[in-house]
Structure formats: C-alpha cells, structure tokens
XYZ file of C-alpha atoms in Angstrom:
254
model
C 76.576 -81.269 58.047
C 76.247 -78.210 58.338
C 78.078 -75.428 55.272
C 78.547 -72.318 56.720
C 79.096 -69.323 54.506
C 79.765 -66.017 55.781
C 80.825 -63.704 52.518
C 79.294 -63.452 49.653
C 79.532 -61.581 46.555
C 76.752 -59.165 45.126
C 76.406 -59.900 41.798
C 75.403 -56.559 39.888
C 73.632 -57.923 36.902
C 71.331 -59.229 39.215
C 71.251 -55.529 40.886
C 71.146 -54.058 37.723
C 67.559 -56.250 36.226
C 66.511 -56.257 40.352
C 66.057 -52.177 39.585
C 65.090 -52.321 36.464
C 61.867 -54.563 36.967
C 61.188 -52.508 39.923
C 61.418 -49.486 37.978
C 59.135 -51.311 34.731
C 57.265 -51.796 37.318
C 56.246 -48.485 38.552
C 56.348 -46.756 35.018
C 53.702 -49.598 34.737
C 51.708 -48.995 37.590
C 51.706 -44.737 36.506
C 50.566 -45.626 33.159
C 48.407 -47.552 33.913
C 46.738 -44.878 36.343
C 47.166 -42.199 33.883
C 45.100 -45.030 31.216
C 42.267 -45.410 33.562
C 42.215 -41.116 33.927
C 42.231 -40.863 30.584
C 40.398 -42.792 29.377
C 37.716 -41.293 32.259
C 38.342 -38.858 30.982
C 37.473 -39.367 27.764
C 34.401 -41.133 27.953
C 33.470 -37.628 30.217
C 33.692 -36.322 27.254
C 31.467 -38.508 25.189
C 29.131 -38.146 27.599
C 28.813 -34.816 26.831
C 29.393 -35.179 23.798
C 26.205 -37.165 23.633
C 24.419 -34.201 25.707
C 25.044 -31.906 23.510
C 23.955 -34.283 20.471
C 20.617 -34.683 21.797
C 20.655 -30.687 22.960
C 21.608 -30.259 19.398
C 18.816 -33.050 18.176
C 16.592 -31.263 20.167
C 17.828 -27.906 19.319
C 16.480 -28.691 15.722
C 13.298 -29.957 16.543
C 11.817 -27.689 17.916
C 13.786 -25.448 15.162
C 11.722 -27.718 12.677
C 8.548 -26.575 14.548
C 7.828 -23.269 15.027
C 9.108 -23.797 10.459
C 6.680 -25.067 10.826
C 4.001 -22.842 11.952
C 5.852 -19.936 10.466
C 5.073 -21.476 7.690
C 1.278 -22.458 9.270
C 1.215 -18.697 9.739
C 2.382 -17.180 7.293
C 0.181 -18.836 5.010
C -2.787 -18.112 7.350
C -1.538 -14.398 6.785
C -0.839 -14.809 2.970
C -4.964 -16.426 3.587
C -6.292 -12.767 5.461
C -4.224 -10.135 3.159
C -6.390 -12.575 0.120
C -9.537 -12.438 1.787
C -8.572 -8.360 2.563
C -7.835 -7.667 -0.076
C -10.938 -9.447 -1.391
C -12.665 -6.795 0.588
C -11.349 -4.688 -0.005
C -12.209 -4.915 -3.402
C -15.773 -5.600 -3.013
C -15.983 -2.310 -1.085
C -14.937 -0.757 -3.760
C -16.819 -1.753 -5.920
C -19.344 -1.465 -4.069
C -18.370 2.360 -3.576
C -17.825 3.017 -8.045
C -21.419 2.235 -7.445
C -22.631 4.069 -5.678
C -21.342 7.015 -7.112
C -22.477 5.658 -9.780
C -26.039 5.608 -8.903
C -25.579 8.697 -8.682
C -25.166 10.058 -11.666
C -27.508 13.266 -12.704
C -28.306 12.800 -16.590
C -29.339 15.925 -18.240
C -30.383 16.578 -21.902
C -32.314 19.213 -23.535
C -34.728 19.261 -26.099
C -36.988 22.323 -28.416
C -40.388 22.408 -27.566
C -43.182 24.869 -28.176
C -43.495 27.611 -25.146
C -46.372 28.784 -23.351
C -47.965 30.745 -26.200
C -47.215 28.361 -28.919
C -45.390 31.280 -30.851
C -41.649 30.069 -30.186
C -39.587 27.259 -28.621
C -37.651 27.080 -26.183
C -35.299 24.549 -24.369
C -36.814 23.046 -22.134
C -34.112 20.576 -19.420
C -34.969 17.091 -18.354
C -33.015 15.111 -15.632
C -34.057 11.118 -15.914
C -30.589 10.485 -13.541
C -30.348 11.303 -10.661
C -29.922 14.751 -8.405
C -28.561 17.914 -10.497
C -26.509 20.104 -8.819
C -24.500 23.425 -10.027
C -26.434 22.539 -13.913
C -25.011 25.647 -16.065
C -25.894 25.591 -19.738
C -24.176 27.822 -21.548
C -24.422 28.757 -25.063
C -25.556 31.369 -28.427
C -29.027 31.555 -29.364
C -30.234 31.709 -33.248
C -28.476 35.322 -33.839
C -25.688 34.042 -32.387
C -26.299 35.546 -28.998
C -24.735 33.855 -25.467
C -26.718 32.741 -21.943
C -25.604 31.069 -19.045
C -28.210 29.998 -17.272
C -27.715 29.162 -13.676
C -29.747 26.722 -11.899
C -28.105 25.775 -8.357
C -30.675 22.200 -8.933
C -32.584 19.890 -10.943
C -33.995 16.636 -9.438
C -34.820 13.696 -10.679
C -36.984 13.595 -13.534
C -37.507 17.256 -13.485
C -37.474 19.363 -16.475
C -37.440 23.580 -15.898
C -37.777 25.976 -19.172
C -35.097 28.008 -20.275
C -37.217 31.285 -21.808
C -32.741 32.223 -22.886
C -32.409 29.943 -24.809
C -35.739 29.965 -28.415
C -36.516 29.534 -31.871
C -38.743 31.125 -34.018
C -40.758 28.885 -36.366
C -40.631 31.407 -38.882
C -36.911 31.998 -39.269
C -34.121 30.904 -41.735
C -31.632 29.575 -38.127
C -33.939 27.649 -36.228
C -30.875 26.264 -34.211
C -29.490 27.499 -31.315
C -25.335 26.329 -31.177
C -22.688 25.170 -28.965
C -24.662 24.309 -26.985
C -23.435 22.830 -22.495
C -25.294 21.876 -20.438
C -22.516 21.284 -16.719
C -23.431 19.574 -14.213
C -22.152 17.803 -11.018
C -23.351 14.759 -8.877
C -24.348 14.885 -4.743
C -20.521 14.593 -4.486
C -19.034 17.063 -6.800
C -18.593 14.837 -10.160
C -18.897 16.075 -12.859
C -21.319 15.608 -16.042
C -21.310 17.087 -19.183
C -24.177 17.112 -21.931
C -23.091 18.658 -25.884
C -25.202 19.852 -28.526
C -23.228 21.337 -31.234
C -26.690 22.689 -32.888
C -30.283 22.108 -31.017
C -33.026 22.485 -32.570
C -36.228 21.397 -32.600
C -35.497 18.616 -35.637
C -31.682 18.356 -34.283
C -31.067 17.249 -30.987
C -27.586 14.552 -31.236
C -26.505 14.705 -26.970
C -22.809 13.960 -26.356
C -22.864 12.218 -22.374
C -19.706 13.752 -20.782
C -18.759 10.978 -17.668
C -16.115 12.069 -14.904
C -13.660 9.407 -14.321
C -14.409 7.463 -11.330
C -12.996 4.580 -9.516
C -9.706 6.501 -11.491
C -7.585 5.955 -8.297
C -8.742 1.818 -8.133
C -7.792 0.644 -12.197
C -11.150 1.739 -13.399
C -11.517 2.203 -16.910
C -11.892 5.950 -18.954
C -14.517 7.218 -19.609
C -14.760 6.741 -23.593
C -15.793 10.132 -23.521
C -14.243 12.027 -20.137
C -15.738 15.256 -18.467
C -12.514 16.175 -17.434
C -12.598 16.429 -22.425
C -15.282 19.034 -24.096
C -15.951 18.617 -27.388
C -14.800 22.025 -29.013
C -13.210 24.770 -27.319
C -14.436 26.813 -23.903
C -16.184 30.365 -25.229
C -15.002 32.666 -22.794
C -18.816 33.268 -21.470
C -18.556 29.302 -20.481
C -15.731 30.317 -17.576
C -15.869 29.346 -14.158
C -13.928 31.594 -11.546
C -11.774 28.698 -9.706
C -11.543 26.191 -12.052
C -9.465 25.850 -15.175
C -11.229 25.499 -19.102
C -11.604 21.727 -19.804
C -9.798 21.048 -22.853
C -10.530 19.403 -25.465
C -10.637 15.869 -26.756
C -8.198 14.956 -28.924
C -9.441 13.349 -32.860
C -12.581 13.770 -31.589
C -14.137 15.025 -34.021
C -18.050 16.484 -33.453
C -19.361 17.123 -36.912
C -18.904 13.461 -37.943
C -21.953 11.625 -38.944
C -22.886 9.483 -35.657
C-alpha cells in the first residue's frame, strides 16, 4: 500500500539552520584561505628575515675582518713611523756629529819673535779649518788692533805682530783678546783671553749651539754670548753685538 503526500510543509528552522551551515562553511573556507595566505606570507617574511640576518652576519664578519686588517695596518704604520723616526734621529745625530767634527779650536800664546827682542802673539789651530778669523784686543800700551785672516788650516800657526810685549816693560800682557772664527758650515766660535802674556793665558772657549732645532742642549759657554762687552773696534758690519753672558765672571779664579 502506498501513501502519497502531495503537500509537505517547509520547516523554517531547518531552512535557517541549513543556510547558517552553508554560510559557516563558506566563512570557514574563506578563513582557511586567508590563514593559508597569511601562513605563506609569514613564511616568506621569515625567509626574508633569515636572508637579512645572514646578510647582516656576513657584513659583520666582513667588518670584523676589515677591522682586523685595519688594526694590523695601523700597527705596521706605527712600526714604520717608529722606524722612520729612529732613522731620522740617526741622520740628525750623524749631521750633528759631522758639524761638531768641523769645529776649529784656536788658541793664542806669546812667543819670542824672530829678533828675540819681544814676545809676539801666535795663533794655533788644533781643530778643523777655520775661516774668517778676526782677532781683536788691546796691546800693553792700550792701543786696539783687529787683524783679520781669511783662513787658518788645521795645525797651522800664524804670528800676529800687532800684539806684542817687551820683556822690559812693567805691563807685559795684552788685554781683552777675543778670537772669532767660523767653521766650513758658517757656525761661529770664539776664544777669549781677558789677559794674555808670556805666563798668563787662560782661554774661554765658546761654541755655537749645534743641534738646537733637534733639542740638543745649549753649550755651557755659547758663542752667542761673550765674557765682556763688545768694543767699537770689534763690531762687524751687518752683524749684531753678542750679549754678555749673565752671571759669568771672567775675573773669577779658574
């Protein structure tokens, strides 16, 4: 036996539930696609971050290597500068020693002249070649003299007849004898005798300040100074008078 139903009534709650289920399925599918896309995007960003991190590590390693090489180059540069400074000091010292080896050393003494009637001043150079030799001072009579010689070779002696003493005179010494000379480099040297006689000869040697620009010490008796004032007949045209050394007493006992 068959039952035929020709008019079924729709259940509104079932339809609503079905529609809701369909909508929920659609939302779920969309959410799934969004989640998959987000996951892929996140994975891509992760890979990009990893690449960035790897690149940063590589840059840091390169920077560290460059820093190491820079430090190494800096040490090499410092060593080269130190070596160059040592070589410069050696060259400066060699130049200073060379300049000192060119120093003349002129002394004076009174010796009997050819006739044997008087003592005459004799210059002797026991150092290197001296040039522009100027001798100034006064004879026993108080007259001044300033003989000049162009050159005085090593070991050379010359007689200066301008300065002499007679054995019979009471005042038998010359006064204020100052011998100026230059070496081959133009540095000035001075030998001074406050009094110079047959048995009276106390020299004061004055040297130039060699190596002043490299810190060499000033000589205890510098040729920039003199022991007593410069007199008019000692003055050289174009050159200033040397100042008197402060605190030095030429008349004090040796």
